[in-house]
Short mmCIF file of C-alpha atoms and ligand atoms in Angstrom, two decimals:
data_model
loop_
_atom_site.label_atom_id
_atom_site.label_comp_id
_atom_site.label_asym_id
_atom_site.label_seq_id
_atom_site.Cartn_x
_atom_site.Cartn_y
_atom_site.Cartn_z
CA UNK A 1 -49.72 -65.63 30.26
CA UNK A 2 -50.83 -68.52 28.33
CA UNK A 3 -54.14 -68.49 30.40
CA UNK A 4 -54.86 -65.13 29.65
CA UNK A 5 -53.96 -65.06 25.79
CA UNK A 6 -56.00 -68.59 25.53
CA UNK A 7 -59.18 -66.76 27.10
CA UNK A 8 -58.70 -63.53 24.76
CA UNK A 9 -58.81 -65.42 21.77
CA UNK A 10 -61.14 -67.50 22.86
CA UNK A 11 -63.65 -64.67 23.36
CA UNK A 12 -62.66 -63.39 20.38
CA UNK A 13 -63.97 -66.18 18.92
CA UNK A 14 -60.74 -68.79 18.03
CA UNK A 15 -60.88 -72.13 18.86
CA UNK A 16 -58.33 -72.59 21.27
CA UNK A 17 -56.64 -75.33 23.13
CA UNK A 18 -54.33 -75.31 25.82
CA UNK A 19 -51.60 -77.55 26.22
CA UNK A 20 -50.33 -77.40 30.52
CA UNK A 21 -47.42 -80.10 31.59
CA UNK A 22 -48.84 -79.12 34.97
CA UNK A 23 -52.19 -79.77 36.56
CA UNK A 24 -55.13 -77.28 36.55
CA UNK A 25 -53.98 -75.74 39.61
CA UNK A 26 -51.23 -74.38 38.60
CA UNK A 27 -48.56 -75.83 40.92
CA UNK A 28 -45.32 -75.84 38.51
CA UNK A 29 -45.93 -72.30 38.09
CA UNK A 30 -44.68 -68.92 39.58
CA UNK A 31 -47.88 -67.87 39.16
CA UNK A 32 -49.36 -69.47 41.66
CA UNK A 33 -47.03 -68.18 43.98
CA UNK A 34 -46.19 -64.34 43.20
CA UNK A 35 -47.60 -61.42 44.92
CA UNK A 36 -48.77 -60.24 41.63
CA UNK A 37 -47.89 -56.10 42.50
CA UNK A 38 -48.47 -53.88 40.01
CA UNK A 39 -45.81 -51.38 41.11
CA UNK A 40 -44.25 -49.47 37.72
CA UNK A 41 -43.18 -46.95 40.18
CA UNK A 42 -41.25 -49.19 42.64
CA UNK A 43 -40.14 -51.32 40.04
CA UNK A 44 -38.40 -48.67 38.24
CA UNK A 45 -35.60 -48.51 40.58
CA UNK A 46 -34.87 -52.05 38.79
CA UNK A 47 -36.13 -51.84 35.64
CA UNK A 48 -36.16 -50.08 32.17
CA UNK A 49 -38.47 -47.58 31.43
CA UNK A 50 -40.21 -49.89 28.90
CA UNK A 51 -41.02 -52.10 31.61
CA UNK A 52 -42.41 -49.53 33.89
CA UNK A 53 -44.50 -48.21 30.78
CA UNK A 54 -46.42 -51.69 30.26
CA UNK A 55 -47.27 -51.33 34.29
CA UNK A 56 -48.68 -48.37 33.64
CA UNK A 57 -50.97 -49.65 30.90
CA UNK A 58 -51.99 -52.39 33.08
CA UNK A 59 -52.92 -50.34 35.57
CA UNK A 60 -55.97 -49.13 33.64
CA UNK A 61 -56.61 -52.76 31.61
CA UNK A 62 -56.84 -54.68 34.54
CA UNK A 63 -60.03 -53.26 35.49
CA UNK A 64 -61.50 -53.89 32.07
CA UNK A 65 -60.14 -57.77 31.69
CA UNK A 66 -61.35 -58.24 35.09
CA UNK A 67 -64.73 -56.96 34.36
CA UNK A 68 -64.92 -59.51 31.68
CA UNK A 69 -64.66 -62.43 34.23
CA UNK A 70 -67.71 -63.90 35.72
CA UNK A 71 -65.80 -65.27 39.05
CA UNK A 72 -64.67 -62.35 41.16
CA UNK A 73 -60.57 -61.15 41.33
CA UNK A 74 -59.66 -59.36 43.83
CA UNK A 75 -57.86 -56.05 42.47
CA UNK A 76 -57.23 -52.74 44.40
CA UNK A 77 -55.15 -49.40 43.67
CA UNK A 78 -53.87 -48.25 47.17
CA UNK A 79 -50.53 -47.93 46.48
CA UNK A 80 -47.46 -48.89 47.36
CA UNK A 81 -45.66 -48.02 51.10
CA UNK A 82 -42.20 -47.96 51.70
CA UNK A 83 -40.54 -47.90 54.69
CA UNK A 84 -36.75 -48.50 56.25
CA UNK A 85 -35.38 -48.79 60.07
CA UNK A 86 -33.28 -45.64 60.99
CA UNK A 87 -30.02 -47.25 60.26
CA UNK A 88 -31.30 -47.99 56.31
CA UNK A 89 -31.66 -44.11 55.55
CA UNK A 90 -28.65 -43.82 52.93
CA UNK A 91 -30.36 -46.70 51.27
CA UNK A 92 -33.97 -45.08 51.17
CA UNK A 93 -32.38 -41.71 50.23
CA UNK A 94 -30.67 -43.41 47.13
CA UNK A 95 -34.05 -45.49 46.61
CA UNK A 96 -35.85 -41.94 46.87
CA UNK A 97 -33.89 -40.82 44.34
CA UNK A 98 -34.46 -43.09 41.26
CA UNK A 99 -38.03 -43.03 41.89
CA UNK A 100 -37.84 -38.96 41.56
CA UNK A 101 -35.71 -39.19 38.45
CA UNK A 102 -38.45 -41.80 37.20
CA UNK A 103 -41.08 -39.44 37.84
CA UNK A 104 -39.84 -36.53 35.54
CA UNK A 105 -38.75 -38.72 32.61
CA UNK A 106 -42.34 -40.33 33.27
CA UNK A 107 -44.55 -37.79 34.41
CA UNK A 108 -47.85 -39.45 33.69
CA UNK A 109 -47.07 -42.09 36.71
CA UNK A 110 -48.64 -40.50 39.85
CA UNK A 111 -45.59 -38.32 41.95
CA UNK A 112 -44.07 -40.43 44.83
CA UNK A 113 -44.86 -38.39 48.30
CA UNK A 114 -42.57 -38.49 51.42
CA UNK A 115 -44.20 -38.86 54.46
CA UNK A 116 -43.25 -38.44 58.37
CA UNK A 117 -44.13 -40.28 61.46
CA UNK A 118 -47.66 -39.09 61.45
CA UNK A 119 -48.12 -39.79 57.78
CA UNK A 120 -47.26 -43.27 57.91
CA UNK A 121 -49.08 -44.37 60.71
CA UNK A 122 -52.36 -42.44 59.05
CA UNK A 123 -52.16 -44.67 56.28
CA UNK A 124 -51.24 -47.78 58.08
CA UNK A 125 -52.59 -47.38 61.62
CA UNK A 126 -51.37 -50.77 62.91
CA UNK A 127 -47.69 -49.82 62.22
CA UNK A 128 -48.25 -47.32 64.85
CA UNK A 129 -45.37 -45.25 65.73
CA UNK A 130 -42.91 -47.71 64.57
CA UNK A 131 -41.26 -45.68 61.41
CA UNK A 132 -40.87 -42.00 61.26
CA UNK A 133 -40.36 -42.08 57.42
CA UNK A 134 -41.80 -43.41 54.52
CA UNK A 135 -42.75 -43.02 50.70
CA UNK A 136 -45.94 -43.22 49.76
CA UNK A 137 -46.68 -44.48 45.91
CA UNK A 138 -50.04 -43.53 44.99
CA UNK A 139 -52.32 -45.57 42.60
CA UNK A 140 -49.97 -49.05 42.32
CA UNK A 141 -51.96 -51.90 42.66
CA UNK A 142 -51.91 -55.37 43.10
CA UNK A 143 -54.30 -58.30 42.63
CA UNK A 144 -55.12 -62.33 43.88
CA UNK A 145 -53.20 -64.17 41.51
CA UNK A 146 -54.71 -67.59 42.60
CA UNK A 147 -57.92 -65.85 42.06
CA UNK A 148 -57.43 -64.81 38.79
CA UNK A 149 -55.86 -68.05 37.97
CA UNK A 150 -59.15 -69.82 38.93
CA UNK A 151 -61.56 -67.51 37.50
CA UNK A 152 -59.37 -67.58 33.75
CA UNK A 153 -59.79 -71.48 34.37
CA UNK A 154 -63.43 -71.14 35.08
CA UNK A 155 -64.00 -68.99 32.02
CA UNK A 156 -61.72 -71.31 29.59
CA UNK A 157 -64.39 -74.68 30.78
CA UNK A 158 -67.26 -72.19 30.45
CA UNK A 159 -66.24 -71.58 27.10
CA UNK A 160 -65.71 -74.88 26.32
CA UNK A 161 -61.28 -74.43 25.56
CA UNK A 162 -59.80 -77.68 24.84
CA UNK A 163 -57.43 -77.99 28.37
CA UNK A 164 -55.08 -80.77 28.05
CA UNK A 165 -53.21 -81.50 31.92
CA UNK A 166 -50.44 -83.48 32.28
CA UNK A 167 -49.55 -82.76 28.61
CA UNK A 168 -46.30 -81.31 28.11
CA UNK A 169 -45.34 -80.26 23.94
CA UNK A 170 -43.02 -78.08 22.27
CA UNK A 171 -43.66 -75.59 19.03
CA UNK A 172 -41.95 -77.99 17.16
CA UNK A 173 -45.14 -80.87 17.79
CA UNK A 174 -47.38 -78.32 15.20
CA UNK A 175 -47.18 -77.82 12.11
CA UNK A 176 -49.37 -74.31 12.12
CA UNK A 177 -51.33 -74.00 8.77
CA UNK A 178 -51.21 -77.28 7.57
CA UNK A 179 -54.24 -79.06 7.38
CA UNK A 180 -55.45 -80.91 10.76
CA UNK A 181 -52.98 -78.93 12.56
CA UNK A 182 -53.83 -75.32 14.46
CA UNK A 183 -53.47 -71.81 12.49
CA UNK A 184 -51.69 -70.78 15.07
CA UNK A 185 -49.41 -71.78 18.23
CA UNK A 186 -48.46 -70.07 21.04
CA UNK A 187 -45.32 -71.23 23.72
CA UNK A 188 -45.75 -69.34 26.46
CA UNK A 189 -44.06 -72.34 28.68
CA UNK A 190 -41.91 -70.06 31.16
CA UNK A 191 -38.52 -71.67 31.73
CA UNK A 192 -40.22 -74.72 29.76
CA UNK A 193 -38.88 -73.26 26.97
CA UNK A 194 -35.47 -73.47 27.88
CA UNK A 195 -34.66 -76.37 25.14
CA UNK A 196 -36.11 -74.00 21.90
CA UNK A 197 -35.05 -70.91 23.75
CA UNK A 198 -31.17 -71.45 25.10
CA UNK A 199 -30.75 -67.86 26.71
CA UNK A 200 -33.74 -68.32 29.32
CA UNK A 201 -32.81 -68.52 32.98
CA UNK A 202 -33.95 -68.72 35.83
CA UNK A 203 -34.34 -66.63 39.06
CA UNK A 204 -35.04 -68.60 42.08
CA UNK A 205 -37.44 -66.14 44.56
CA UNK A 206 -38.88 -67.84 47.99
CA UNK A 207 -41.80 -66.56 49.31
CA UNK A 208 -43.89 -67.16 52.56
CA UNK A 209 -47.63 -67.34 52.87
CA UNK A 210 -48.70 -66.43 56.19
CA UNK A 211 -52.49 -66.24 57.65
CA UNK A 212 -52.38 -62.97 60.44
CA UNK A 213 -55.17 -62.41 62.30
CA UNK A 214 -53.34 -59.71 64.47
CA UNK A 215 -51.90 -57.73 61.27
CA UNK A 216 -53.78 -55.27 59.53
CA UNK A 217 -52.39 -53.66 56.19
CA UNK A 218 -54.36 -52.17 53.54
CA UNK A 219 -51.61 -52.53 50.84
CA UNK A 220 -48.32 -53.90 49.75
CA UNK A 221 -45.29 -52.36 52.45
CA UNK A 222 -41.65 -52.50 50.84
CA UNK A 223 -38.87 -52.80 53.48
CA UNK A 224 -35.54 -51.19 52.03
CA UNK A 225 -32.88 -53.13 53.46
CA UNK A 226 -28.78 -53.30 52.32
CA UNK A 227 -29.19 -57.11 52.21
CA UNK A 228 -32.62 -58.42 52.05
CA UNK A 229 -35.35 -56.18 50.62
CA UNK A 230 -38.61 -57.80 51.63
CA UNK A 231 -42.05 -56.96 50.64
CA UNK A 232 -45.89 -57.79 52.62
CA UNK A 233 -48.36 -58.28 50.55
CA UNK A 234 -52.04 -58.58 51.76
CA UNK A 235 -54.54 -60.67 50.33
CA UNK A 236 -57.95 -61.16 51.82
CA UNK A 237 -58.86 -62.13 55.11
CA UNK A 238 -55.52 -61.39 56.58
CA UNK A 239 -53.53 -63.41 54.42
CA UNK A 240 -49.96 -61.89 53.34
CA UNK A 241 -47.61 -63.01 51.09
CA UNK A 242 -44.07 -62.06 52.52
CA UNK A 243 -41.28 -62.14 49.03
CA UNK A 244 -39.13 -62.69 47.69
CA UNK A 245 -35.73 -63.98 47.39
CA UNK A 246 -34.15 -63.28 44.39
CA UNK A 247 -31.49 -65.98 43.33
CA UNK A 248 -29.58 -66.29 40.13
CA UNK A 249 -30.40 -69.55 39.84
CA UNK A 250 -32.48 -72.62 38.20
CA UNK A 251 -33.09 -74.36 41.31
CA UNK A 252 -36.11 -75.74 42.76
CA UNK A 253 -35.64 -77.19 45.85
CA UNK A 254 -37.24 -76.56 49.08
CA UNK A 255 -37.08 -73.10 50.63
CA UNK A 256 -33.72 -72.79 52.69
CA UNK A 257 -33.17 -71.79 56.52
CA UNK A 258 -31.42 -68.42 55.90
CA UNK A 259 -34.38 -67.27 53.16
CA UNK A 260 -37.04 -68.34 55.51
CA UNK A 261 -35.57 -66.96 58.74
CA UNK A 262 -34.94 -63.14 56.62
CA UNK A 263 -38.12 -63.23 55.27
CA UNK A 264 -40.09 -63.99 58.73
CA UNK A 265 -37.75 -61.66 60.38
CA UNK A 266 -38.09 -58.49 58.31
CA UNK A 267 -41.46 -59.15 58.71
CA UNK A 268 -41.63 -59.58 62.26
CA UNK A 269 -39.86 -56.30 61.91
CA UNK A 270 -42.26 -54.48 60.28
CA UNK A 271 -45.19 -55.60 62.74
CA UNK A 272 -44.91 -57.57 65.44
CA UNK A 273 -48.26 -58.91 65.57
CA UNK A 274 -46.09 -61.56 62.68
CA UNK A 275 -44.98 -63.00 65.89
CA UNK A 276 -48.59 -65.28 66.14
CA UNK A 277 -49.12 -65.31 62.55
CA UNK A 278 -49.62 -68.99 61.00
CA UNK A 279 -47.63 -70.17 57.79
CA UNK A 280 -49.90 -71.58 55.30
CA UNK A 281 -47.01 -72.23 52.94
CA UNK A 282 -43.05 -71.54 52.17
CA UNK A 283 -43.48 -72.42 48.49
CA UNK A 284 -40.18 -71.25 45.76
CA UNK A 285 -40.02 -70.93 42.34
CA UNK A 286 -38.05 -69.63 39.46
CA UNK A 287 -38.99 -66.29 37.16
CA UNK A 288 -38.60 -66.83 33.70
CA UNK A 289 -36.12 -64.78 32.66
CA UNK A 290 -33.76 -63.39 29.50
CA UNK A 291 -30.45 -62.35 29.49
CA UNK A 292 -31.71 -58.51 29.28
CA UNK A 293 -34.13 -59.14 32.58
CA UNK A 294 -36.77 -57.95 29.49
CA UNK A 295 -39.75 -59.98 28.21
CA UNK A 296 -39.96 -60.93 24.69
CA UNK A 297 -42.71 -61.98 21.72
CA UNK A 298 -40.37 -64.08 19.49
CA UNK A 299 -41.86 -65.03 16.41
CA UNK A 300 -40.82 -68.89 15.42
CA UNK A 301 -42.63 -68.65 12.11
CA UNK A 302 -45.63 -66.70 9.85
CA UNK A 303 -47.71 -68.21 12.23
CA UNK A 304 -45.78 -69.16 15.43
CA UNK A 305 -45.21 -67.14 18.58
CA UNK A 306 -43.14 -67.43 21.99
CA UNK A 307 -43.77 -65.19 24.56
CA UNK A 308 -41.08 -65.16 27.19
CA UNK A 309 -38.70 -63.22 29.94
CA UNK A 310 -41.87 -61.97 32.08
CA UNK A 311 -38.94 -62.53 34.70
CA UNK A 312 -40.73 -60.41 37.89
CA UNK A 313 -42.83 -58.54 36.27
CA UNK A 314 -45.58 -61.30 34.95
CA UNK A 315 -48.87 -59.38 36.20
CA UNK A 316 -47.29 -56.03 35.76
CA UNK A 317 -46.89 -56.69 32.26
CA UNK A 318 -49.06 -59.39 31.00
CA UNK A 319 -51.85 -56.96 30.05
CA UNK A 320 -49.99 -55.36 27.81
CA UNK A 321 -48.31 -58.39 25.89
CA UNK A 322 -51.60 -59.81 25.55
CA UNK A 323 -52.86 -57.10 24.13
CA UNK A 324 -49.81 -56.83 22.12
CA UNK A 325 -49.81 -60.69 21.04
CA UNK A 326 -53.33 -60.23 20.00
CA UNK A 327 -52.69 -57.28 17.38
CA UNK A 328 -50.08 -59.48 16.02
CA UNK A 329 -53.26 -62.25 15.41
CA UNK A 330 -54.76 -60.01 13.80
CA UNK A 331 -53.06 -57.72 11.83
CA UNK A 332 -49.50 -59.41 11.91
CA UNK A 333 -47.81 -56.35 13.13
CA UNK A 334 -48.40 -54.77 16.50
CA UNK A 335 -48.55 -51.13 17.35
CA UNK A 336 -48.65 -50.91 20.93
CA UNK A 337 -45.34 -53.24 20.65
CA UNK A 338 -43.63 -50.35 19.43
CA UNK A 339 -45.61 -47.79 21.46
CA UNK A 340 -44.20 -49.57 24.42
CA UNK A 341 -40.93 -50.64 23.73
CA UNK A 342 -42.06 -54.19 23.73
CA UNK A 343 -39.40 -56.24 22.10
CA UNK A 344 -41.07 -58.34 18.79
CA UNK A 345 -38.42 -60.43 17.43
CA UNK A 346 -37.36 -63.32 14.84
CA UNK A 347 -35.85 -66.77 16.40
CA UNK A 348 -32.37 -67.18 14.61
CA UNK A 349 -33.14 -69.60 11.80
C1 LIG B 401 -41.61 -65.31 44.31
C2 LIG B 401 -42.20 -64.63 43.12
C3 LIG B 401 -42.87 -63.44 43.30
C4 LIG B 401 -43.41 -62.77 42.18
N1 LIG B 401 -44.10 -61.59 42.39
C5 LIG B 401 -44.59 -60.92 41.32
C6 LIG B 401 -45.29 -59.69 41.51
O1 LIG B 401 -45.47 -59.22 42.63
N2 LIG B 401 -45.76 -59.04 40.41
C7 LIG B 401 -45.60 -59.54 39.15
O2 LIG B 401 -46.04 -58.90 38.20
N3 LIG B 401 -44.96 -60.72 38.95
C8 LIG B 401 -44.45 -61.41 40.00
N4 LIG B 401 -43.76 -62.58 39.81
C9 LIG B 401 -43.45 -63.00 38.44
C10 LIG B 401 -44.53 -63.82 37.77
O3 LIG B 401 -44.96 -64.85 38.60
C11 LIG B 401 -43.96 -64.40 36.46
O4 LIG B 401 -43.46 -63.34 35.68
C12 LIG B 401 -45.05 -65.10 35.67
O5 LIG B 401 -45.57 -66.18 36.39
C13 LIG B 401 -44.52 -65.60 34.33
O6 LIG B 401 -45.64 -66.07 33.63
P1 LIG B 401 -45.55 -67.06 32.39
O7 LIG B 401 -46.95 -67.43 32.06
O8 LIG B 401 -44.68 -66.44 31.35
O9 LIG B 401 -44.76 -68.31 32.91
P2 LIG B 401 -45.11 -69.35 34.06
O10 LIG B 401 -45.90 -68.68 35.13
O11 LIG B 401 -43.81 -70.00 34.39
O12 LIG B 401 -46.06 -70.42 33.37
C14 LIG B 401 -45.56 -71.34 32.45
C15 LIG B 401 -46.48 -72.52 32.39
O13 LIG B 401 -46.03 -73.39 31.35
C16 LIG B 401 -46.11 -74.72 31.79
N5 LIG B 401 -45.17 -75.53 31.00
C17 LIG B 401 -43.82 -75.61 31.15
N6 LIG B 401 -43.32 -76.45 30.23
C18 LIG B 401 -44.34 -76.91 29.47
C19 LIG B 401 -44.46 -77.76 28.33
N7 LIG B 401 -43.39 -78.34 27.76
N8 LIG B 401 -45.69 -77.97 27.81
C20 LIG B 401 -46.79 -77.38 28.34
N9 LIG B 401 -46.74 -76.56 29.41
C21 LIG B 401 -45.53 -76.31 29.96
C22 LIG B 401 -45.79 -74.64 33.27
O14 LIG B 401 -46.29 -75.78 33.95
C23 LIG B 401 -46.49 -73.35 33.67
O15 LIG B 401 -47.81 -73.58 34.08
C24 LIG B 401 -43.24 -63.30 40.88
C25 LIG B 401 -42.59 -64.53 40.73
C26 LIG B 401 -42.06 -65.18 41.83
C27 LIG B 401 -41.36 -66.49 41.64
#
C-alpha cells in the first residue's frame, strides 16, 4: 500500500519520501509473500459486500496502474476454479450457495458456472479426470506480487522518491504543515501500527512456494475442504504458491509441521505431479487486520492519514484505497469512499 500511494503521488507530482523499517525487498512484509488473487467472487463467501465491491473496481484499475509501470507485472483474468473430493460435496453445495446469493445482490460480477467432469478437465487439462465437479469463476484475476513490488521500487528510484531502509518512524515523528516538516504523512505500516492503532491484529497465514515442472495450471484452483481450504496459485514458469493458513494470531515464527504437511498434501491432492515439485520457500506472515476483518483510512489529523485492516484482501483492494486516499489529497473528502463503502474515519482524540 504504501508503495503504491508513494508512486501515485509521486507521479502526480508530490515530493514524496518513504520511510520502510524493512529493506528494499520487502522481507517483513506479507506482501512479499501473498498470492495476490483478485477473487471478489470467491472472497465473498468471507467477506462483506463492500469488500467484494473494491475487487471489482480493481479488476478494471489494475490494467491501467500496470500500464503506467515501465518494468513488466505479470497480471491475467482467467478466473478462479474450484474444486472438492467427493466426500466434500455438502461443503461445495453450501460454498455454491453464497456465491449464487452474491451474484444476484451483485449482478455486475460475472455469474459463477458449474461444471462436470468434462468441463473441468477442458479448462485444466492436467487435472485430467481427477474431479467430476467444479465451479468455474469467470474474469477473477490475480497478479506477481514480487513483480509488482520490484517494478513500484524501480519506478519510485526512477523518479527520484526519497527511500529511507532500515528506518522505522511513527505519525507522531511529523509535524505535517509546519515548516521543514512534510504537508502530508501517510502510516500505512501494517501491524506496525499496532502502538498508534490498539485494535490491529494479526492473522498468521503460511504459505509454500513450490517450483513444478510436471504441473500445469493456467489459474488459481481453490480446494473446499471441512478443515483446511487450500488454494494453488501459478506464477510464471511453473512456480505456485500453495496458501494459506489462516491463524488468529500475532506470531511469526517458522512455518509448523501440521501447516506444511496440509498444505503439501492438499496439493499433492489436487495433482500429483506435486509429488517431484521443489520448495523454493515455506515463508509465514501475519495480515494486518481490524477487529471488523474491514480495511480502514483513519484520519490522525487535517493533514494525517492511516491506512489499515487490508487483512487478506491487500491486492484485491489496494486499487481502490489508493484511489480513494488520493481524492482525499486532493479534495479532502473522497467520493468513491462512500461509493464503495470504504470506511473514512477520525482517530479518537
Ligand atoms: C499468506 C498470505 C496470503 C495472502 N494472499 C493474498 C491474496 O491472494 N490476495 C490479496 O489481495 N491479498 C493477500 N494477502 C494479503 C496482503 O498481503 C496484505 O493485505 C497486504 O500485504 C497488506 O498491505 P499493507 O501495505 O497494508 O501492509 P504490509 O504489507 O504489512 O506492509 C507494511 C510495511 O510497513 C513496514 N513497517 C512496519 N512498521 C514500520 C515502521 N514503524 N516504520 C516504517 N515502516 C514500517 C513493514 O516493514 C512493511 O513493509 C495475503 C497475505 C498473506 C500473509
Amino acid at each position: 500500500m504504501g508503495r503504491l500511494l508513494a508512486w501515485q503521488l509521486a507521479r502526480a507530482g508530490h515530493r514524496v519520501a518513504v520511510f520502510e523499517a524493512g529493506g528494499a525487498d520487502a522481507q517483513n512484509s506479507p506482501a512479499r509473500i501473498a498470492a495476490a488473487m483478485l477473487a471478489p467472487l470467491a472472497e465473498s463467501a468471507i467477506t462483506e459486500p463492500s469488500v467484494v465491491e473494491m475487487g471489482r473496481y480493481a479488476l478494471t484499475r489494475w490494467p491501467q496502474l500496470l500500464a503506467q509501470l515501465t518494468q513488466p507485472v505479470f497480471f491475467q483474468q482467467e478466473g478462479t476454479l474450484i474444486l472438492w473430493h467427493r466426500q466434500d460435496a455438502p461443503e461445495a453445495r453450501r460454498f455454491a450457495g453464497q456465491l449464487q446469493a452474491t451474484n444476484e445482490t451483485q449482478p455486475a460480477l460475472p455469474r459463477l458456472q458449474a461444471l462436470d467432469g468434462a468441463g473441468v478437465r477442458q479448462l485444466e487439462p492436467s487435472l485430467e479426470n481427477r474431479f467430476t465437479q467444479g465451479l468455474y469463476l469467470p474474469g477473477e484475476g490475480q497478479l506477481d506480487n514480487r513483480q509488482l513490488l520490484a517494478a513500484l521500487l524501480h519506478e519510485l528510484q526512477a523518479m527520484q522518491v526519497q527511500l529511507h531502509w532500515g528506518s522505522p518512524r511513527a505519525p507522531q515523528d511529523f509535524q505535517p504543515g509546519q515548516p521543514q516538516q512534510p504537508d502530508w504523512v501517510f502510516d500505512c505500516r501494517g501491524l506496525g501500527a499496532q502502538a498508534q492503532w490498539p485494535q490491529l491484529r494479526g492473522i498468521r497465514g503460511e504459505v509454500a512456494r513450490l517450483h513444478a515442472p510436471d504441473v500445469s495450471l493456467s489459474r488459481p484452483t481453490r480446494l473446499i475442504h471441512p478443515r483446511y481450504p487450500i488454494y494453488i496459485a501459478p506464477k510464471q514458469d511453473h512456480v505456485f504458491v500453495i496458501g494459506a493458513t489462516e491463524i488468529e494470531s500475532n506470531d511469526l515464527s517458522p512455518p509448523s509441521v501440521r501447516s506444511t504437511l496440509e498444505l503439501l498434501s492438499a496439493a499433492y491432492a489436487v495433482h500429483p505431479g506435486f509429488a517431484e515439485a521443489r520448495i523454493l520457500e515455506i515463508a509465514t506472515q501475519c495480515r494486518p487486520t481490524l477487529p471488523d476483518n474491514l480495511p480502514a483510512i483513519r484520519r490522525l489529523g487535517p493533514r494525517s492519514l492511516q491506512i489499515n485492516g487490508l487483512y487478506r484482501h491487500g491486492f484485491m483492494i489496494s486499487p481502490a484505497v489508493l484511489d480513494a486516499a488520493m481524492e482525499l489529497v486532493q479534495h479532502q473528502t473522497t467520493t468513491l469512499a462512500d461509493s464503495l463503502d470504504l470506511r473514512v474515519e477520525s482517530a479518537p482524540a
